[in-house]
Coordinates of C-alpha atoms and ligand atoms in Angstrom, one line a residue:
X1 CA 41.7 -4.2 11.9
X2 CA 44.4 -4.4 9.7
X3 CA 43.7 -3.7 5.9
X4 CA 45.7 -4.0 2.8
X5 CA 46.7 -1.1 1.0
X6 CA 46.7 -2.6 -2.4
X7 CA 43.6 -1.4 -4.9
X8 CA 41.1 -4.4 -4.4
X9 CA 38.1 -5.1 -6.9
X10 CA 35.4 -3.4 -5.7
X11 CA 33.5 -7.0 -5.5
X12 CA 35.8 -7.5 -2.8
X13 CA 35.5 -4.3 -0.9
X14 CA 34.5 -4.8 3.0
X15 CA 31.8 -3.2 4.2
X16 CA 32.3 -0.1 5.9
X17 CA 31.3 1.4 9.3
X18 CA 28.5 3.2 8.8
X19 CA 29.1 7.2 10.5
X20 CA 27.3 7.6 14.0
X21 CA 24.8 10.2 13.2
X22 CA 23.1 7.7 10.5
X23 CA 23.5 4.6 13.0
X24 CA 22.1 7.6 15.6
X25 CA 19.4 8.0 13.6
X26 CA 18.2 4.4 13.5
X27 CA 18.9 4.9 9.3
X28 CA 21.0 1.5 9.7
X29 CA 17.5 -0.2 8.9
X30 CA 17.7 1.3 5.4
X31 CA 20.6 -0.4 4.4
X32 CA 21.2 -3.7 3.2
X33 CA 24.5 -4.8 3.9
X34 CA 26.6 -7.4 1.8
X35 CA 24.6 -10.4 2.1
X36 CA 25.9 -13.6 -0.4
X37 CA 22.5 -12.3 -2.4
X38 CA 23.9 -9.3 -2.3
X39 CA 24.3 -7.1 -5.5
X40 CA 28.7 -7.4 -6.5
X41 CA 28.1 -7.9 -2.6
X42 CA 27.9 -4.4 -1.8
X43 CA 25.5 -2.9 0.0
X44 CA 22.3 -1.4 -0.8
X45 CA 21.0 2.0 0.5
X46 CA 16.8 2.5 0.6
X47 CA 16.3 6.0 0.3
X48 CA 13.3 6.4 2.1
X49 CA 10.7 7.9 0.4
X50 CA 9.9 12.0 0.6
X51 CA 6.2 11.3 1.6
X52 CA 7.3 9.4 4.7
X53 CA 9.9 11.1 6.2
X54 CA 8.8 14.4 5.8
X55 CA 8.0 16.3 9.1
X56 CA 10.4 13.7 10.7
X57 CA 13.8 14.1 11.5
X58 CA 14.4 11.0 9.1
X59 CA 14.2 14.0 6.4
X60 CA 17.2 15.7 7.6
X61 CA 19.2 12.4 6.5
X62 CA 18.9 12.4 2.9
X63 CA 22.7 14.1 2.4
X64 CA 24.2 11.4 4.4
X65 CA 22.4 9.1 2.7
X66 CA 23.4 10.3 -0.8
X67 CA 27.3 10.2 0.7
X68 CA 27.3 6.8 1.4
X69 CA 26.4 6.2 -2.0
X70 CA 29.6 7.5 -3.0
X71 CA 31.7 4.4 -1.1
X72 CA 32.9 1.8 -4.2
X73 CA 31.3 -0.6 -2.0
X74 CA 27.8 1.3 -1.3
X75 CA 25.1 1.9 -4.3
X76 CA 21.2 2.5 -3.7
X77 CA 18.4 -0.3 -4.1
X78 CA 17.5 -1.0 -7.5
X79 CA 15.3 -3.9 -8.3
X80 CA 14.8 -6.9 -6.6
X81 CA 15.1 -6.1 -2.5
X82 CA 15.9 -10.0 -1.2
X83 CA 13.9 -8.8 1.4
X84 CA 10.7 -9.3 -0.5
X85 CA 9.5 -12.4 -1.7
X86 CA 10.3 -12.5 -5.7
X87 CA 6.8 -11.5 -7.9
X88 CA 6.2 -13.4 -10.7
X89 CA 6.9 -11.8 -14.4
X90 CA 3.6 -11.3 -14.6
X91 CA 1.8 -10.5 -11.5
X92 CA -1.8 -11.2 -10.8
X93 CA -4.0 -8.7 -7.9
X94 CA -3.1 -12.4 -5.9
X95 CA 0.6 -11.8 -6.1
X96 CA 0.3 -8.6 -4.3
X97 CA -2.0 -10.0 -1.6
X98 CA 0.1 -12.9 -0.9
X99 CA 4.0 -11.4 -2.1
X100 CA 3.4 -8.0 -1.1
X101 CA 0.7 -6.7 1.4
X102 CA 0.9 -6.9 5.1
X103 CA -0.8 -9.9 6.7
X104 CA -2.8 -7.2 8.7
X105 CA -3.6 -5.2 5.6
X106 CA -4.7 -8.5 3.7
X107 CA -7.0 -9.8 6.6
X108 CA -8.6 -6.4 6.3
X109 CA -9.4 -6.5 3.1
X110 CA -10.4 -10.5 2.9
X111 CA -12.3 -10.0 6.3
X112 CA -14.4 -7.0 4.5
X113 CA -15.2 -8.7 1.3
X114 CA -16.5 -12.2 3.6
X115 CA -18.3 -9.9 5.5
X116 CA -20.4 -8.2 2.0
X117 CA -20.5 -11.8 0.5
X118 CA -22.2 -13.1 3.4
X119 CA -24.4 -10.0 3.5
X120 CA -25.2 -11.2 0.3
X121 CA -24.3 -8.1 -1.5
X122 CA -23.5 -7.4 -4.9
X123 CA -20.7 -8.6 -6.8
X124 CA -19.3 -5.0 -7.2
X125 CA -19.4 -4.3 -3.6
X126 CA -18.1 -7.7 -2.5
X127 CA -15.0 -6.4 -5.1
X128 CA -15.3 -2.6 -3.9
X129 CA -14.5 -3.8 0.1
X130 CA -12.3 -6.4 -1.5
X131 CA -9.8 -3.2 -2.5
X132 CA -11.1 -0.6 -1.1
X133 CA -7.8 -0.2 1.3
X134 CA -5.6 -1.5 -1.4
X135 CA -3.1 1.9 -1.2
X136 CA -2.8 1.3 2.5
X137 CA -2.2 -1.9 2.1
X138 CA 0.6 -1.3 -0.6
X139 CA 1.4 2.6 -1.2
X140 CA 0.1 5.3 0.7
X141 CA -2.4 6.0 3.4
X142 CA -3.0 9.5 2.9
X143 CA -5.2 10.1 0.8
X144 CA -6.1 6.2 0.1
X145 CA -9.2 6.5 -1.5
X146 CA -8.3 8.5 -4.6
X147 CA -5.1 6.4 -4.7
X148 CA -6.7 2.9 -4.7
X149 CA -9.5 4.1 -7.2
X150 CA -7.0 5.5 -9.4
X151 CA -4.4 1.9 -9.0
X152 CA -7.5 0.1 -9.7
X153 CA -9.5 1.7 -12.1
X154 CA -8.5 0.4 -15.4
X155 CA -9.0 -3.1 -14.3
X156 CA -12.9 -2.4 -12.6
X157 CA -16.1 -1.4 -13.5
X158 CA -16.2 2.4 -12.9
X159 CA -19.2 1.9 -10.0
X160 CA -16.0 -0.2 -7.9
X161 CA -13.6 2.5 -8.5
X162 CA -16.4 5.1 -7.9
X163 CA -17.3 3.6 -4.7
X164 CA -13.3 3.5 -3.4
X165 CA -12.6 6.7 -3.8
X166 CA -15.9 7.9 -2.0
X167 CA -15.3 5.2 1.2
X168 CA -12.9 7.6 2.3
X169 CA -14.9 10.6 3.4
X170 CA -18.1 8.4 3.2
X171 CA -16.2 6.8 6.1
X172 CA -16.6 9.8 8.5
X173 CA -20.2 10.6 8.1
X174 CA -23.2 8.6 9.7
X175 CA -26.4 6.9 7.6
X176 CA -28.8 5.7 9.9
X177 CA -31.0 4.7 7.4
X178 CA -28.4 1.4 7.0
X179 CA -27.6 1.7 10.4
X180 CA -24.1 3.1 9.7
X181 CA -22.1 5.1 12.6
X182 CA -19.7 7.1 13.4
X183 CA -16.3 4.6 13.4
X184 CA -15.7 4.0 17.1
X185 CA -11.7 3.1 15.9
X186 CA -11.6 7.3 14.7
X187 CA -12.0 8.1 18.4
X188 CA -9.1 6.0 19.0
X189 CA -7.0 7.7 15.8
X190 CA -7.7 10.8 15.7
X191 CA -9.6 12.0 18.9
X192 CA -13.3 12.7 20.1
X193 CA -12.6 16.4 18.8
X194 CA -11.8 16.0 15.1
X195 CA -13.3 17.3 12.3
X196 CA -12.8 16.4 9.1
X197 CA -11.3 18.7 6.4
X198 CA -14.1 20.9 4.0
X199 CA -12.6 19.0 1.0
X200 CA -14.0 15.4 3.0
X201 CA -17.1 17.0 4.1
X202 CA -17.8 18.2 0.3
X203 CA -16.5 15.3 -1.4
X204 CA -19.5 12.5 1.5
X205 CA -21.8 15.6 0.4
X206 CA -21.7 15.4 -3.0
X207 CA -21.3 11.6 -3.1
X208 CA -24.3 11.4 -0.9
X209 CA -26.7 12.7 -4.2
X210 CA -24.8 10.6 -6.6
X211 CA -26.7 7.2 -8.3
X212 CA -23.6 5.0 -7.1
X213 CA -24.1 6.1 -3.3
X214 CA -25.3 3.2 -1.6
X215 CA -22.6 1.0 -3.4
X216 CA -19.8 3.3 -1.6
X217 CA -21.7 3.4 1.5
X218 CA -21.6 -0.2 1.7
X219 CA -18.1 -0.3 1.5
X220 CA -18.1 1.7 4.8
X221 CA -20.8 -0.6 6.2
X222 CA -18.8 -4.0 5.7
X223 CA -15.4 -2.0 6.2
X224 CA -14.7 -4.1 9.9
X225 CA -12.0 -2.0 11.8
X226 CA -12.3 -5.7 14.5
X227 CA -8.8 -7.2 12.7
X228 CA -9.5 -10.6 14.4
X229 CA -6.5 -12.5 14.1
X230 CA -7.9 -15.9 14.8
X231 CA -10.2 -15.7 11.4
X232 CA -8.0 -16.5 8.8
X233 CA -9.4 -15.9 5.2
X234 CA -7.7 -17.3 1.9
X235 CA -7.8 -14.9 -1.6
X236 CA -8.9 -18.1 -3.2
X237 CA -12.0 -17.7 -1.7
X238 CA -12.7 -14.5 -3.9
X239 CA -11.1 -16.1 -7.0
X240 CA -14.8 -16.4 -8.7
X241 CA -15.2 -13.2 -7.6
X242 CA -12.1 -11.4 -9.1
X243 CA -12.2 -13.1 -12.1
X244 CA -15.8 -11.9 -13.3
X245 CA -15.0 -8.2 -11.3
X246 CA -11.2 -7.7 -12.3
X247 CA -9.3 -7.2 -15.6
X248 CA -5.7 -8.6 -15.2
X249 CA -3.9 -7.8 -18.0
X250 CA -1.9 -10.7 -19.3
X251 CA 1.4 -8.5 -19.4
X252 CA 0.6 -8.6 -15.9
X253 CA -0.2 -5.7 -13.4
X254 CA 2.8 -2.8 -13.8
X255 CA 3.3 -4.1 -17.1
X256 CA 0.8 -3.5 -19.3
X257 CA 1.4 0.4 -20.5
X258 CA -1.5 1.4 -18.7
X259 CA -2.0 5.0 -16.9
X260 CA -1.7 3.4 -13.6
X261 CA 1.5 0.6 -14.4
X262 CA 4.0 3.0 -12.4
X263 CA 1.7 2.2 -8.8
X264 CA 1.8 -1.4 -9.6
X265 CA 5.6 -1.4 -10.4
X266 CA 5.9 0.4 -7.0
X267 CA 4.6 -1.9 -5.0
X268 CA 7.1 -4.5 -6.9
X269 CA 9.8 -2.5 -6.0
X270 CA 9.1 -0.1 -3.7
X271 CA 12.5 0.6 -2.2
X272 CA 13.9 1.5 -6.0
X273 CA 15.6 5.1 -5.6
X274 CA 14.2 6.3 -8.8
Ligands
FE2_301 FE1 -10.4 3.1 4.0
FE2_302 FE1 -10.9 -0.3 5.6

């Protein structure tokens, strides 16, 4: 390919070959190249985030990563990713369903809460199962529990929040007395042999004496692990439901100077490098 050797604006700089070992690696996928939506058309590097490359060789790629950056034509993600539908200035708990969350993670989540409404449950546990996956669905999976009660607790009554946190070690531990068992899906994840940690075994004992309990323990009940692709649920089935059970702020969620904004603005732009 023949180039010119005259100084070009960088708007107009080509796109590069990328070097083997990041093609090798498969970290091609994490770059955006030149597109006419483009940024100045050059292309945008996703650094991918610490908590899921590390203990992968994907870790061992962050230098290379941080030398692309240094091509004229090369800078990392910031803002909009036009691989994401656009969210709204001010984004409603329905914007991240529909804009954001996986459809498997969203049928989850709309399967559980149809499930406690036609139980006829409670309001707050037909919200609780409504979210109770809600970091998994949009942030993190370890740890999903305390993350999801955390995203959502300014927004809920503290019995919803409560009772998200707890589904998570609640989750391991049997209650025949609601005819709650042992998830046949963990022998698939994580083996007939495992044990949970003693943090998860303290954290269903203690929960087990608190007044909430059976409110959390609900969640676990209606909390289907069957993803049935064929049943298709709409969020505007649970729009009654969210707007007596959930807060929106009007700057809109991420935007309203709250403790949690920063999880919300992540899941708007989760490929931002900083
Ligand atoms: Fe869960
Ligand atoms: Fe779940």
């Amino acid at each position: 390919m023949s180039e010119s050797t005259e100084a070009r604006p960088a708007s107009r700089v080509l796109p590069h070959e990328l070097p083997a070992s990041l093609r090798d690696a498969g970290l091609d996928n994490w770059i955006r190249e030149p597109l006419d939506d483009a940024v100045d058309r050059r292309r945008r590097i996703i650094m991918p985030p610490a908590a899921a490359v590390m203990g992968t060789p994907a870790s061992a790629y962050q230098g290379a990563l941080l030398a692309e950056a240094r091509h004229p034509d090369t800078v990392f993600m910031m803002g909009d990713n036009p691989a994401l539908p656009a969210m709204p200035a001010r984004p409603t708990l329905k914007d991240f369903f529909e804009l954001r969350f996986s459809k498997i993670a969203r049928m989850h989540l709309l399967q559980s809460a149809r499930v406690a409404r036609e139980h006829g449950l409670d309001e707050k546990v037909i919200m609780a199962c409504l979210l109770h996956d809600i970091a998994i669905a949009g942030l993190l999976s370890a740890n999903h529990g305390y993350w999801g009660a955390q995203m959502v607790a300014p927004y809920v009554d503290e019995e919803v929040a409560w009772s998200i946190e707890k589904h998570e070690a609640l989750r391991y531990f049997p209650d025949e007395s609601v005819g709650y068992r042992y998830p046949d899906a963990y022998l698939d994840y994580f083996g007939p042999d495992y044990r949970p940690p003693g943090y998860i075994r303290r954290e269903a004992q203690a929960a087990r004496q608190h007044r909430w309990y059976m409110t959390s323990r609900l969640v676990t009940v209606n909390d289907i692990y069957s993803f049935d692709p064929g049943v298709v649920v709409d969020y505007g089935e649970f729009e009654d439901v969210v707007g007596r059970n959930f807060r929106q702020p009007s700057e809109g969620l991420g935007f309203d100077g709250s403790p949690v904004a920063h999880m919300w603005r992540t899941m708007i732009w989760p490929n931002n490098f900083l």
